[in-house]
mmCIF file of C-alpha atoms in Angstrom:
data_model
loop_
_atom_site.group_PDB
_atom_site.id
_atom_site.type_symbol
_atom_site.label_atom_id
_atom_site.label_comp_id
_atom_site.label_asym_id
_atom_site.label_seq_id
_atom_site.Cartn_x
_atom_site.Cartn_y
_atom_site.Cartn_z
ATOM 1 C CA UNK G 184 74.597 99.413 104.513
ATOM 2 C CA UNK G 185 76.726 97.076 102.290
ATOM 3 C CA UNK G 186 79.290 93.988 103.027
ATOM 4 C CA UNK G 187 82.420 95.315 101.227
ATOM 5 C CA UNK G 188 84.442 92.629 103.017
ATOM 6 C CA UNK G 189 84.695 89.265 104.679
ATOM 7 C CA UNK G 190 87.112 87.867 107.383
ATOM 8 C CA UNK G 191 87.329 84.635 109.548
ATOM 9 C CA UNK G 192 85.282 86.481 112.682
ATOM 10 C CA UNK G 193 83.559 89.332 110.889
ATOM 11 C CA UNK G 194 82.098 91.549 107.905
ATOM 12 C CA UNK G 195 82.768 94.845 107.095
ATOM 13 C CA UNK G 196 80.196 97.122 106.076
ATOM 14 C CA UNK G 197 80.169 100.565 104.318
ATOM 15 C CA UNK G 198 78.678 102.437 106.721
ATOM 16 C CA UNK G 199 78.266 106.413 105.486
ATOM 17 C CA UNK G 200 81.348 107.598 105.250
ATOM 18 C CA UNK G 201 82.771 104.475 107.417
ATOM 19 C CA UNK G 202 83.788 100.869 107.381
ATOM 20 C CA UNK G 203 82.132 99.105 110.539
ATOM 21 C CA UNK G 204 83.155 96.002 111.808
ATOM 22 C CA UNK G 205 81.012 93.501 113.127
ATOM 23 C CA UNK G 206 81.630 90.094 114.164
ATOM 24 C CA UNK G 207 79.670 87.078 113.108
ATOM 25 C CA UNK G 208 78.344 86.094 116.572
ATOM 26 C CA UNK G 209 76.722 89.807 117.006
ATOM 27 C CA UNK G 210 73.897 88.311 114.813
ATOM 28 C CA UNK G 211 73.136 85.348 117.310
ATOM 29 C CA UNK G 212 74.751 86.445 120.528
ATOM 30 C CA UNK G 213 72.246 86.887 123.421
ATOM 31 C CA UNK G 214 72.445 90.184 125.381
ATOM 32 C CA UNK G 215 74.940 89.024 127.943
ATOM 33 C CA UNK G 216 77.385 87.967 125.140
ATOM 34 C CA UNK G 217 77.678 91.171 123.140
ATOM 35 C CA UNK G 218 79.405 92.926 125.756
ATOM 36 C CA UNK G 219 81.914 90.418 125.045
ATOM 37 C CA UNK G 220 81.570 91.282 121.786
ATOM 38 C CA UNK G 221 82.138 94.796 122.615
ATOM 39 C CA UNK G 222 85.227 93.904 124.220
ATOM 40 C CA UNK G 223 86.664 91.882 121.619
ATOM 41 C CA UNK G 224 85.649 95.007 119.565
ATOM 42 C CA UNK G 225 87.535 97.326 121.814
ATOM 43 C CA UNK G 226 90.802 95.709 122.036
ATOM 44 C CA UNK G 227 91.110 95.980 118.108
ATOM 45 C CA UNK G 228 90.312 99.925 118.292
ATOM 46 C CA UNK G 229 93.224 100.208 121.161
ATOM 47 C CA UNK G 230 95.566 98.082 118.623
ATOM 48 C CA UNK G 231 94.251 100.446 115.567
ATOM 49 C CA UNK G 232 94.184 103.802 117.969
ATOM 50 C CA UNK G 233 98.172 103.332 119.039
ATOM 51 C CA UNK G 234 99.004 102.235 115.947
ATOM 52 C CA UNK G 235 97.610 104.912 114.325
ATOM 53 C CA UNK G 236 99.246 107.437 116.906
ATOM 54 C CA UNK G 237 102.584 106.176 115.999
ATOM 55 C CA UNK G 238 102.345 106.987 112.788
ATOM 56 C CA UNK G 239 101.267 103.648 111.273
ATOM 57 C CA UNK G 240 99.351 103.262 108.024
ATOM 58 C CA UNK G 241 96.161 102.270 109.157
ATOM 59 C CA UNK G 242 92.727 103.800 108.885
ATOM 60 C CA UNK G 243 91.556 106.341 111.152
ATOM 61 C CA UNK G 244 89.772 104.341 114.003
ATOM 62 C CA UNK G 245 86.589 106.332 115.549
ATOM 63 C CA UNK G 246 85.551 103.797 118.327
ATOM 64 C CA UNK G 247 83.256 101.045 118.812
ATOM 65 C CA UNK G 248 79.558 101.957 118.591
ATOM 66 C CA UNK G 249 76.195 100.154 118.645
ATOM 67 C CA UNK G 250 74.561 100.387 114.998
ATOM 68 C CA UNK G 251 71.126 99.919 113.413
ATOM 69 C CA UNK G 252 70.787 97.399 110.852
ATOM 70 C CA UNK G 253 67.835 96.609 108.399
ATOM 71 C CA UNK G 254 66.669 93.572 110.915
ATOM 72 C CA UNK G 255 65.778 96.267 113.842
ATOM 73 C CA UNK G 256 68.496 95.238 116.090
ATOM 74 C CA UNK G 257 71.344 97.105 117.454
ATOM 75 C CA UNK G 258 75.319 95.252 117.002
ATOM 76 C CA UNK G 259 78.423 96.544 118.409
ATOM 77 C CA UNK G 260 81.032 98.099 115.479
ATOM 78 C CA UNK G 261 84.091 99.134 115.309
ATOM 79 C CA UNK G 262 83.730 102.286 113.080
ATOM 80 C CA UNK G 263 87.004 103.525 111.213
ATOM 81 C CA UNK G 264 87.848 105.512 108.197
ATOM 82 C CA UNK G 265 86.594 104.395 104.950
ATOM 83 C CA UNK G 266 89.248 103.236 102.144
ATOM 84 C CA UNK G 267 88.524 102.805 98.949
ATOM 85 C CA UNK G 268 90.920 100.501 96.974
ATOM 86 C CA UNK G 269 91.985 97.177 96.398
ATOM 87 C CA UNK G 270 93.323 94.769 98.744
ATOM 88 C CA UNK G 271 97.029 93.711 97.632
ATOM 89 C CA UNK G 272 96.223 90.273 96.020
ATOM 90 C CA UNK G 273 93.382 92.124 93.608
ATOM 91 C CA UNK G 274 96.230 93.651 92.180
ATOM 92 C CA UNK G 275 98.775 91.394 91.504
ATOM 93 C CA UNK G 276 99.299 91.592 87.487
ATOM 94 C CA UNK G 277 101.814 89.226 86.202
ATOM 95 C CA UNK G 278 101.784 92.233 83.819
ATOM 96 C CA UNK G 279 102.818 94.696 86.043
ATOM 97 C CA UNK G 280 104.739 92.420 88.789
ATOM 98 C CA UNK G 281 107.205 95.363 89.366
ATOM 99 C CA UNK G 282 104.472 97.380 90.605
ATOM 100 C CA UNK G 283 102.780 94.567 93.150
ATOM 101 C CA UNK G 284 106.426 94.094 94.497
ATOM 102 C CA UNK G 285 107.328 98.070 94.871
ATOM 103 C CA UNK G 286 103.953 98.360 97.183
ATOM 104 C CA UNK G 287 104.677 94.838 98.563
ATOM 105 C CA UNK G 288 107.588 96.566 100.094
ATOM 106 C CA UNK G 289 106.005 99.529 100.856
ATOM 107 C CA UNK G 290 103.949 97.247 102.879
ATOM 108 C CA UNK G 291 106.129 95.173 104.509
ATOM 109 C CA UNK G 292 107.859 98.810 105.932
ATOM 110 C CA UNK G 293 104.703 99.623 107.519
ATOM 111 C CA UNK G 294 104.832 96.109 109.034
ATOM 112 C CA UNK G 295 108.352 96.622 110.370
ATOM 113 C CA UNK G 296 107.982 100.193 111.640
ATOM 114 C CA UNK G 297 104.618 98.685 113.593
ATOM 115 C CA UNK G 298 106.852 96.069 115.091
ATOM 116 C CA UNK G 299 109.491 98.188 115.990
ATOM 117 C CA UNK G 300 106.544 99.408 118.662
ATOM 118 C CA UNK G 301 106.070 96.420 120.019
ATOM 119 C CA UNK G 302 103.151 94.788 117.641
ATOM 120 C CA UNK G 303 103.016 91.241 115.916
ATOM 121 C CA UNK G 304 100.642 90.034 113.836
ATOM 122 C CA UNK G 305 99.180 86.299 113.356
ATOM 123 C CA UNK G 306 99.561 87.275 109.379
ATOM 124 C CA UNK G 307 101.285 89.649 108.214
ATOM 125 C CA UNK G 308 101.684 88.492 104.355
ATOM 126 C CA UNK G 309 98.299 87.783 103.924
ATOM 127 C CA UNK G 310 97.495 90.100 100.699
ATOM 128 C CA UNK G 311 93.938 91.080 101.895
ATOM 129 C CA UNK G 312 94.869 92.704 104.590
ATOM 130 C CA UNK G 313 96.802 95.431 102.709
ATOM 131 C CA UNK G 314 94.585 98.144 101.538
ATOM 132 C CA UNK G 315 96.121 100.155 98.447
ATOM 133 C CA UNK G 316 93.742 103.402 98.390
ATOM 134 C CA UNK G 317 92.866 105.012 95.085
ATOM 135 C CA UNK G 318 95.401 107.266 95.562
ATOM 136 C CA UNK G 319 98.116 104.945 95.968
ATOM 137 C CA UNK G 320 98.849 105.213 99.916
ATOM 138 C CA UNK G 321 99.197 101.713 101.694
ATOM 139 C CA UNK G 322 97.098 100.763 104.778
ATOM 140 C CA UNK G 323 96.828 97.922 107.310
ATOM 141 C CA UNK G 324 94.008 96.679 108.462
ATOM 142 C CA UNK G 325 92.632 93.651 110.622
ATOM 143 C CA UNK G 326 93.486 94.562 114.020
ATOM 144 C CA UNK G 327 91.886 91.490 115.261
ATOM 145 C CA UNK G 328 95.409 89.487 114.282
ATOM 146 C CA UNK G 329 97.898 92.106 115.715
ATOM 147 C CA UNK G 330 98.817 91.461 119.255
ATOM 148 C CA UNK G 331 101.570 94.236 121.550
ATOM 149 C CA UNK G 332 104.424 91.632 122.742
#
């Protein structure tokens, strides 16, 4: 397994075919405090699930699932598709700025259409989390700073 990413409560690792989320205090949490883990874990899934249902760009969420890492332990993850891209701020090109502002929007559309569902997020303009796939398809990810109002 590999860190291909970094947030404020967790890493993501390539896992197979899958991106698994696990949050910094799985690696010092006693037993009792991973099932809150697990929780915390779960309620992003739900957020990623219904979004997803709805037609959302996100990544395919699979469910949260205890994982063997190099150390011997087990940790809680929240497994979900695999993207490969960039996030939005690798690819702003002062170059190319027509391009950055075309997805920018495409983004920001996602964004709206997830809102007019009932989610917020905490930060919704923050250019990492806006995956642009190889392919060119937008996704959203971080479903630890979307909230249903």
């Amino acid at each position: 397994m590999e860190i291909i990413g970094e947030g404020s409560e967790g890493f993501i690792y390539k896992y197979g075919e899958r991106a698994a989320k696990v949050l910094h205090g799985s690696f010092t949490a006693n037993p009792n405090h991973l099932n809150f883990i697990r929780e915390r874990l779960a309620n992003e899934y739900e957020i990623a699930k219904e979004l997803y249902r709805n037609n959302i760009s996100v990544p395919i969420p699979f469910g949260i699932f205890d994982i063997p890492f190099k150390n011997g332990k087990i940790y809680p993850a929240f497994l979900m598709q695999f993207i490969k891209g960039k996030n939005l701020g690798e690819l702003r090109n002062p170059n190319n700025s027509t391009l950055y502002y075309r997805i920018e929007k495409l983004a920001e559309i996602e964004i709206e259409k997830a809102k007019g569902i009932g989610f917020r997020t905490y930060d919704a303009n923050r250019k990492t989390n806006i995956i642009v796939s190889k392919y060119g398809k937008i996704y959203l990810i971080d479903f630890g700073l979307w909230f249903k109002d």
